Amino acid sequence: MKLNATVHELIGASVLCWLATADTDGFPNVSPKEIFAACGDDEIIVASIASPVTAANIAANPKVCLSFVDVFRQKGFKIKGLADSLDPSHAGFAARAATLQALAGPKFEITSLHRIKIARISRILAPSYSQYPETDEAEMIASAYATYRVSPVE
Ligand SMILES: Cc1cc2nc3c(=O)[nH]c(=O)nc-3n(C[C@H](O)[C@H](O)[C@H](O)COP(=O)(O)O)c2cc1C
């Protein structure tokens, strides 16, 4: 399964993702991650900075689901796949860590990351888009600005 340009663009526009994992008994765990990116067209990478349960679950059970939403456009994607964890001893670590380090800035050193090989991708849309087909993005953005009491920086 490949990421297309729309998914790439929305990853860049989404401030947070939510990474869901499960332990060997199937108990779910979900937590937010800000430092995440696409790596090529078939992988998502996530910084493992302060997420011990996520890391332990991935070690025990690689099946994960990651979702992200552009809160202004109110659109996003849900990605399911198989995850593993890379540390500096892994040959693929340095290039991926550099991508995440650029997002994190100097405050956090990326010493571990999760790599998610993408199996399935599906859209997430606010219900207004499906239930009121005349809804357009500009209207949703204006409504989100009002909800969050923010306005765009000129
Ligand atoms: C806004 C926000 C962004 C975060 N970004 C990350 C991140 O990129 N990587 C990380 O490991 N933890 C991040 N965290 C911290 C974890 O979500 C948090 O420590 C959580 O309790 C970890 O839970 P877990 O061990 O069940 O995954 C972030 C938390 C918040 C509130």
Short mmCIF file of N, CA, C and O and ligand atoms in Angstrom, two decimals, residues 16 19 21 29-36 46-55 114, ligand 1:
data_model
loop_
_atom_site.label_atom_id
_atom_site.label_comp_id
_atom_site.label_asym_id
_atom_site.label_seq_id
_atom_site.Cartn_x
_atom_site.Cartn_y
_atom_site.Cartn_z
N LEU A 16 -0.53 16.56 15.22
CA LEU A 16 -0.37 15.36 16.05
C LEU A 16 -0.87 14.14 15.29
O LEU A 16 -1.79 14.25 14.48
N LEU A 19 -1.24 7.12 18.02
CA LEU A 19 -0.72 5.79 17.69
C LEU A 19 -1.35 4.77 18.64
O LEU A 19 -1.15 4.83 19.86
N THR A 21 -1.80 0.87 19.82
CA THR A 21 -1.12 -0.43 19.86
C THR A 21 -1.98 -1.34 20.74
O THR A 21 -2.97 -0.90 21.33
N ASN A 29 -4.03 0.49 23.59
CA ASN A 29 -3.37 1.65 24.19
C ASN A 29 -3.23 2.68 23.08
O ASN A 29 -2.87 2.34 21.96
N VAL A 30 -3.54 3.92 23.38
CA VAL A 30 -3.38 4.96 22.36
C VAL A 30 -2.78 6.19 23.00
O VAL A 30 -3.13 6.54 24.13
N SER A 31 -1.83 6.82 22.30
CA SER A 31 -1.23 8.04 22.84
C SER A 31 -0.80 8.95 21.69
O SER A 31 -0.54 8.48 20.57
N PRO A 32 -0.75 10.25 21.96
CA PRO A 32 -0.42 11.21 20.91
C PRO A 32 1.08 11.27 20.65
O PRO A 32 1.88 11.12 21.57
N LYS A 33 1.41 11.51 19.39
CA LYS A 33 2.81 11.69 19.01
C LYS A 33 2.86 12.88 18.04
O LYS A 33 2.17 12.90 17.03
N GLU A 34 3.73 13.82 18.37
CA GLU A 34 3.87 15.01 17.52
C GLU A 34 4.94 14.82 16.46
O GLU A 34 4.88 15.40 15.38
N ILE A 35 5.96 14.03 16.80
CA ILE A 35 7.10 13.89 15.90
C ILE A 35 6.90 12.66 15.03
O ILE A 35 7.27 11.53 15.42
N PHE A 36 6.30 12.86 13.88
CA PHE A 36 6.04 11.75 12.96
C PHE A 36 6.15 12.26 11.54
O PHE A 36 5.99 13.46 11.28
N VAL A 46 7.85 7.34 13.59
CA VAL A 46 7.38 8.08 14.76
C VAL A 46 8.50 8.09 15.80
O VAL A 46 9.09 7.03 16.09
N ALA A 47 8.78 9.25 16.34
CA ALA A 47 9.82 9.34 17.38
C ALA A 47 9.35 8.66 18.66
O ALA A 47 8.23 8.89 19.11
N SER A 48 10.20 7.82 19.23
CA SER A 48 9.90 7.21 20.52
C SER A 48 10.72 7.94 21.57
O SER A 48 11.91 7.70 21.75
N ILE A 49 10.06 8.88 22.23
CA ILE A 49 10.76 9.76 23.19
C ILE A 49 10.31 9.46 24.61
O ILE A 49 11.13 9.36 25.53
N ALA A 50 9.01 9.32 24.77
CA ALA A 50 8.46 9.17 26.13
C ALA A 50 7.22 8.28 26.06
O ALA A 50 6.17 8.66 26.57
N SER A 51 7.35 7.12 25.44
CA SER A 51 6.18 6.28 25.20
C SER A 51 6.47 4.82 25.53
O SER A 51 6.52 3.96 24.65
N PRO A 52 6.67 4.54 26.82
CA PRO A 52 7.08 3.18 27.20
C PRO A 52 6.04 2.11 26.88
O PRO A 52 6.41 0.99 26.50
N VAL A 53 4.77 2.43 27.02
CA VAL A 53 3.75 1.39 26.77
C VAL A 53 3.66 1.10 25.28
O VAL A 53 3.61 -0.06 24.85
N THR A 54 3.70 2.17 24.47
CA THR A 54 3.73 1.99 23.02
C THR A 54 4.90 1.10 22.62
O THR A 54 4.74 0.14 21.84
N ALA A 55 6.09 1.38 23.15
CA ALA A 55 7.28 0.61 22.77
C ALA A 55 7.14 -0.84 23.20
O ALA A 55 7.45 -1.76 22.43
N HIS A 114 9.88 4.37 15.88
CA HIS A 114 9.05 3.28 15.39
C HIS A 114 8.87 3.44 13.89
O HIS A 114 8.67 4.56 13.39
C1 LIG B 1 1.27 17.11 22.26
C2 LIG B 1 2.05 15.88 22.61
C3 LIG B 1 2.99 15.40 21.73
C4 LIG B 1 3.73 14.25 22.03
N1 LIG B 1 4.64 13.76 21.13
C5 LIG B 1 5.32 12.63 21.43
C6 LIG B 1 6.22 12.06 20.50
O1 LIG B 1 6.39 12.52 19.37
N2 LIG B 1 6.89 10.93 20.86
C7 LIG B 1 6.73 10.34 22.09
O2 LIG B 1 7.34 9.31 22.37
N3 LIG B 1 5.88 10.87 22.99
C8 LIG B 1 5.17 11.98 22.70
N4 LIG B 1 4.29 12.50 23.59
C9 LIG B 1 4.22 11.91 24.92
C10 LIG B 1 3.38 10.67 25.01
O3 LIG B 1 2.16 10.78 24.28
C11 LIG B 1 3.05 10.42 26.48
O4 LIG B 1 4.25 10.32 27.25
C12 LIG B 1 2.18 9.21 26.66
O5 LIG B 1 1.78 9.12 28.01
C13 LIG B 1 2.92 7.94 26.26
O6 LIG B 1 2.05 6.87 26.50
P1 LIG B 1 2.38 5.39 26.04
O7 LIG B 1 3.61 4.92 26.75
O8 LIG B 1 1.15 4.66 26.46
O9 LIG B 1 2.54 5.47 24.55
C14 LIG B 1 3.53 13.61 23.27
C15 LIG B 1 2.55 14.09 24.16
C16 LIG B 1 1.82 15.19 23.83
C17 LIG B 1 0.76 15.68 24.80
#
